[in-house]
Tab-separated table of C-alpha atoms and ligand atoms in Angstrom:
chain	number	residue	atom	x	y	z
A	1	UNK	CA	-5.977	-171.915	-118.838
A	2	UNK	CA	-6.595	-173.023	-122.454
A	3	UNK	CA	-3.629	-173.077	-124.857
A	4	UNK	CA	-3.763	-170.218	-127.404
A	5	UNK	CA	-5.595	-171.127	-130.605
A	6	UNK	CA	-2.951	-171.154	-133.393
A	7	UNK	CA	-5.640	-170.243	-135.959
A	8	UNK	CA	-6.697	-167.021	-134.279
A	9	UNK	CA	-5.915	-164.061	-136.512
A	10	UNK	CA	-4.192	-161.888	-135.640
A	11	UNK	CA	-2.480	-164.029	-133.007
A	12	UNK	CA	-2.982	-162.805	-129.502
A	13	UNK	CA	-0.142	-160.575	-128.397
A	14	UNK	CA	1.256	-159.877	-131.895
A	15	UNK	CA	-0.370	-156.535	-132.592
A	16	UNK	CA	0.915	-153.524	-130.713
A	17	UNK	CA	-0.204	-149.928	-131.011
A	18	UNK	CA	-2.090	-149.121	-134.211
A	19	UNK	CA	-0.117	-146.263	-135.746
A	20	UNK	CA	-2.181	-145.705	-138.900
A	21	UNK	CA	-5.739	-146.909	-139.176
A	22	UNK	CA	-7.430	-147.888	-142.417
A	23	UNK	CA	-9.192	-144.557	-142.930
A	24	UNK	CA	-6.032	-142.541	-142.316
A	25	UNK	CA	-4.111	-144.637	-144.837
A	26	UNK	CA	-6.840	-144.506	-147.469
A	27	UNK	CA	-7.224	-140.725	-147.147
A	28	UNK	CA	-3.492	-140.196	-147.574
A	29	UNK	CA	-3.284	-142.593	-150.526
A	30	UNK	CA	-6.104	-140.642	-152.191
A	31	UNK	CA	-4.106	-137.415	-151.684
A	32	UNK	CA	-0.955	-138.962	-153.148
A	33	UNK	CA	-2.927	-140.249	-156.133
A	34	UNK	CA	-4.401	-136.801	-156.738
A	35	UNK	CA	-0.971	-135.208	-156.476
A	36	UNK	CA	0.555	-137.661	-158.967
A	37	UNK	CA	-2.403	-137.183	-161.346
A	38	UNK	CA	-1.839	-133.412	-161.277
A	39	UNK	CA	1.965	-133.568	-161.520
A	40	UNK	CA	1.951	-135.889	-164.539
A	41	UNK	CA	-0.776	-134.180	-166.570
A	42	UNK	CA	-0.283	-134.930	-170.256
A	43	UNK	CA	2.234	-137.682	-169.499
A	44	UNK	CA	1.795	-141.345	-168.638
A	45	UNK	CA	3.853	-142.261	-165.572
A	46	UNK	CA	5.171	-145.781	-165.073
A	47	UNK	CA	4.738	-146.906	-161.473
A	48	UNK	CA	7.408	-149.466	-160.555
A	49	UNK	CA	6.382	-151.424	-157.501
A	50	UNK	CA	9.052	-153.277	-155.555
A	51	UNK	CA	7.819	-156.683	-154.395
A	52	UNK	CA	6.527	-157.719	-152.101
A	53	UNK	CA	5.815	-155.041	-149.511
A	54	UNK	CA	4.525	-152.366	-151.883
A	55	UNK	CA	1.828	-154.425	-153.616
A	56	UNK	CA	-0.969	-153.385	-151.264
A	57	UNK	CA	-0.025	-149.716	-151.449
A	58	UNK	CA	0.485	-149.680	-155.207
A	59	UNK	CA	-2.867	-151.390	-155.821
A	60	UNK	CA	-4.637	-148.570	-153.964
A	61	UNK	CA	-2.380	-145.828	-155.341
A	62	UNK	CA	-2.975	-146.966	-158.921
A	63	UNK	CA	-6.730	-146.649	-158.439
A	64	UNK	CA	-6.319	-143.229	-156.835
A	65	UNK	CA	-4.667	-141.909	-160.024
A	66	UNK	CA	-7.222	-140.331	-162.264
A	67	UNK	CA	-5.151	-140.310	-165.466
A	68	UNK	CA	-3.331	-142.694	-167.820
A	69	UNK	CA	-0.770	-144.732	-165.881
A	70	UNK	CA	1.131	-148.001	-166.261
A	71	UNK	CA	2.568	-150.394	-163.722
A	72	UNK	CA	5.482	-152.824	-163.620
A	73	UNK	CA	7.110	-154.854	-160.865
A	74	UNK	CA	10.601	-155.707	-159.709
A	75	UNK	CA	11.807	-157.997	-156.963
A	76	UNK	CA	15.174	-157.414	-155.340
A	77	UNK	CA	17.106	-158.863	-152.460
A	78	UNK	CA	20.191	-157.798	-150.592
A	79	UNK	CA	23.338	-159.742	-151.382
A	80	UNK	CA	23.764	-162.326	-148.622
A	81	UNK	CA	22.952	-161.616	-145.023
A	82	UNK	CA	24.286	-158.667	-143.150
A	83	UNK	CA	25.397	-156.926	-146.312
A	84	UNK	CA	22.446	-154.609	-146.681
A	85	UNK	CA	24.600	-151.718	-145.568
A	86	UNK	CA	26.822	-152.285	-148.599
A	87	UNK	CA	23.906	-151.244	-150.770
A	88	UNK	CA	24.521	-154.175	-153.110
A	89	UNK	CA	21.170	-155.309	-154.389
A	90	UNK	CA	20.443	-158.386	-156.468
A	91	UNK	CA	17.654	-158.195	-159.025
A	92	UNK	CA	15.462	-161.264	-158.577
A	93	UNK	CA	12.739	-160.203	-161.009
A	94	UNK	CA	13.481	-157.535	-163.581
A	95	UNK	CA	11.125	-155.166	-165.375
A	96	UNK	CA	9.164	-156.463	-168.342
A	97	UNK	CA	10.594	-153.633	-170.458
A	98	UNK	CA	13.443	-151.162	-170.012
A	99	UNK	CA	12.365	-147.736	-168.826
A	100	UNK	CA	14.102	-145.734	-171.526
A	101	UNK	CA	12.202	-142.481	-172.096
A	102	UNK	CA	9.616	-143.188	-169.403
A	103	UNK	CA	8.513	-141.034	-166.477
A	104	UNK	CA	9.253	-143.471	-163.660
A	105	UNK	CA	7.752	-143.388	-160.181
A	106	UNK	CA	9.429	-145.890	-157.879
A	107	UNK	CA	6.789	-147.095	-155.412
A	108	UNK	CA	7.867	-148.442	-152.025
A	109	UNK	CA	5.976	-149.384	-148.891
A	110	UNK	CA	8.824	-148.229	-146.654
A	111	UNK	CA	12.231	-146.627	-146.946
A	112	UNK	CA	14.772	-147.077	-144.158
A	113	UNK	CA	18.416	-146.711	-145.117
A	114	UNK	CA	17.433	-145.666	-148.632
A	115	UNK	CA	19.974	-148.085	-150.117
A	116	UNK	CA	17.419	-150.092	-152.104
A	117	UNK	CA	15.865	-146.951	-153.558
A	118	UNK	CA	19.262	-145.443	-154.336
A	119	UNK	CA	20.363	-148.593	-156.164
A	120	UNK	CA	17.132	-148.720	-158.173
A	121	UNK	CA	17.296	-145.043	-159.129
A	122	UNK	CA	20.792	-145.635	-160.515
A	123	UNK	CA	19.517	-148.663	-162.392
A	124	UNK	CA	16.636	-146.711	-163.976
A	125	UNK	CA	18.979	-143.833	-164.738
A	126	UNK	CA	21.320	-146.236	-166.539
A	127	UNK	CA	18.362	-147.225	-168.719
A	128	UNK	CA	17.777	-143.550	-169.588
A	129	UNK	CA	14.462	-142.962	-167.848
A	130	UNK	CA	13.085	-139.556	-168.845
A	131	UNK	CA	12.357	-138.673	-165.209
A	132	UNK	CA	12.577	-140.385	-161.845
A	133	UNK	CA	10.644	-139.813	-158.626
A	134	UNK	CA	10.084	-141.851	-155.487
A	135	UNK	CA	6.740	-142.434	-153.807
A	136	UNK	CA	6.906	-144.208	-150.470
A	137	UNK	CA	4.040	-144.794	-148.113
A	138	UNK	CA	6.334	-144.763	-145.083
A	139	UNK	CA	9.641	-143.045	-144.410
A	140	UNK	CA	11.158	-144.503	-141.265
A	141	UNK	CA	13.446	-142.322	-139.248
A	142	UNK	CA	17.036	-143.475	-139.858
A	143	UNK	CA	19.795	-141.094	-138.720
A	144	UNK	CA	22.301	-142.917	-140.948
A	145	UNK	CA	20.311	-142.443	-144.144
A	146	UNK	CA	22.195	-140.402	-146.712
A	147	UNK	CA	20.103	-137.580	-148.154
A	148	UNK	CA	17.758	-138.878	-150.828
A	149	UNK	CA	15.193	-136.876	-152.741
A	150	UNK	CA	11.767	-138.391	-152.101
A	151	UNK	CA	8.982	-136.418	-153.721
A	152	UNK	CA	5.982	-138.311	-152.371
A	153	UNK	CA	5.913	-139.455	-148.735
A	154	UNK	CA	2.765	-140.818	-147.142
A	155	UNK	CA	3.831	-140.757	-143.512
A	156	UNK	CA	7.035	-140.338	-141.525
A	157	UNK	CA	7.542	-142.964	-138.856
A	158	UNK	CA	9.735	-143.346	-135.789
A	159	UNK	CA	12.108	-146.329	-135.885
A	160	UNK	CA	9.537	-148.949	-134.872
A	161	UNK	CA	9.001	-152.457	-136.284
A	162	UNK	CA	5.695	-152.091	-138.116
A	163	UNK	CA	3.403	-154.584	-139.803
A	164	UNK	CA	0.315	-154.496	-141.969
A	165	UNK	CA	-0.783	-152.950	-145.259
A	166	UNK	CA	1.941	-154.863	-147.104
A	167	UNK	CA	4.547	-154.936	-144.349
A	168	UNK	CA	5.343	-158.322	-142.876
A	169	UNK	CA	6.936	-160.248	-140.087
A	170	UNK	CA	8.220	-163.544	-141.485
A	171	UNK	CA	5.936	-163.019	-144.494
A	172	UNK	CA	2.796	-162.727	-142.359
A	173	UNK	CA	0.434	-159.847	-141.630
A	174	UNK	CA	0.766	-158.139	-145.032
A	175	UNK	CA	-3.041	-158.454	-145.248
A	176	UNK	CA	-3.887	-156.262	-142.260
A	177	UNK	CA	-5.714	-153.132	-143.518
A	178	UNK	CA	-3.940	-150.950	-140.919
A	179	UNK	CA	-0.327	-150.411	-139.822
A	180	UNK	CA	0.609	-151.363	-136.284
A	181	UNK	CA	3.674	-151.908	-134.183
A	182	UNK	CA	4.720	-155.544	-133.956
A	183	UNK	CA	4.345	-156.216	-130.272
A	184	UNK	CA	6.960	-158.989	-130.095
A	185	UNK	CA	9.770	-156.943	-131.638
B	1	PRP	C1	11.748	-153.364	-147.609
B	1	PRP	C2	11.069	-152.274	-148.408
B	1	PRP	C3	12.162	-151.767	-149.289
B	1	PRP	C4	13.403	-151.948	-148.444
B	1	PRP	C5	13.738	-150.635	-147.794
B	1	PRP	O1	11.702	-154.554	-148.318
B	1	PRP	O2	9.970	-152.764	-149.146
B	1	PRP	O3	12.262	-152.479	-150.507
B	1	PRP	O4	13.106	-152.918	-147.437
B	1	PRP	O5	14.908	-150.729	-147.014
B	1	PRP	P1	16.164	-149.761	-147.228
B	1	PRP	O6	15.636	-148.353	-147.389
B	1	PRP	O7	16.944	-149.924	-145.939
B	1	PRP	O8	16.929	-150.225	-148.428
B	1	PRP	P2	12.007	-155.981	-147.643
B	1	PRP	O9	13.461	-156.304	-147.830
B	1	PRP	O10	11.486	-155.990	-146.243
B	1	PRP	O11	11.188	-157.014	-148.561
B	1	PRP	P3	9.595	-157.179	-148.790
B	1	PRP	O12	9.135	-155.909	-149.456
B	1	PRP	O13	9.474	-158.365	-149.682
B	1	PRP	O14	8.930	-157.375	-147.437
């Protein structure tokens, strides 16, 4: 038998069950964009996308909003390894401008424990944002998650390791247009 071709994409055996196909994702993103457009009528929301996972989602969401809107980016990482549960988050790339007085929509690809989102909401609150909402494409089932108010949820997911549409395994597969289970998890 021939050895597997390392340049085949996606690599054979990596992609498990497709949970959300491209059309399903795009339809839902269009709905979220319409909802945000309606909810923020007369205001100009600031979408804050958390790198890197949310870039694919936010690029589509931005174009699904039929109203004035701005975008900014932050990059964060957990302090050290194994400390994610502490909720301590390190800001690796900060906002271009403070969010004082702005209507902020935190945009995430996925929320698990909710610790990253909780930390960021506190951060934006400390900068006196006028309003704060969360928009996440995926909300993964996590029985340990403390209650967190998430206004916009694309899809709820069981606790599976998923890749595609921004979500990675070792930085790969963010470019898949669909979301699938990672078969080697
Ligand atoms: C993911 C996701 C959120 C965070 C959610 O980012 O984009 O930022 O984890 O987890 P939590 O709800 O348990 O805090 P990740 O650390 O995988 O980085 P990436 O976006 O660069 O892939």
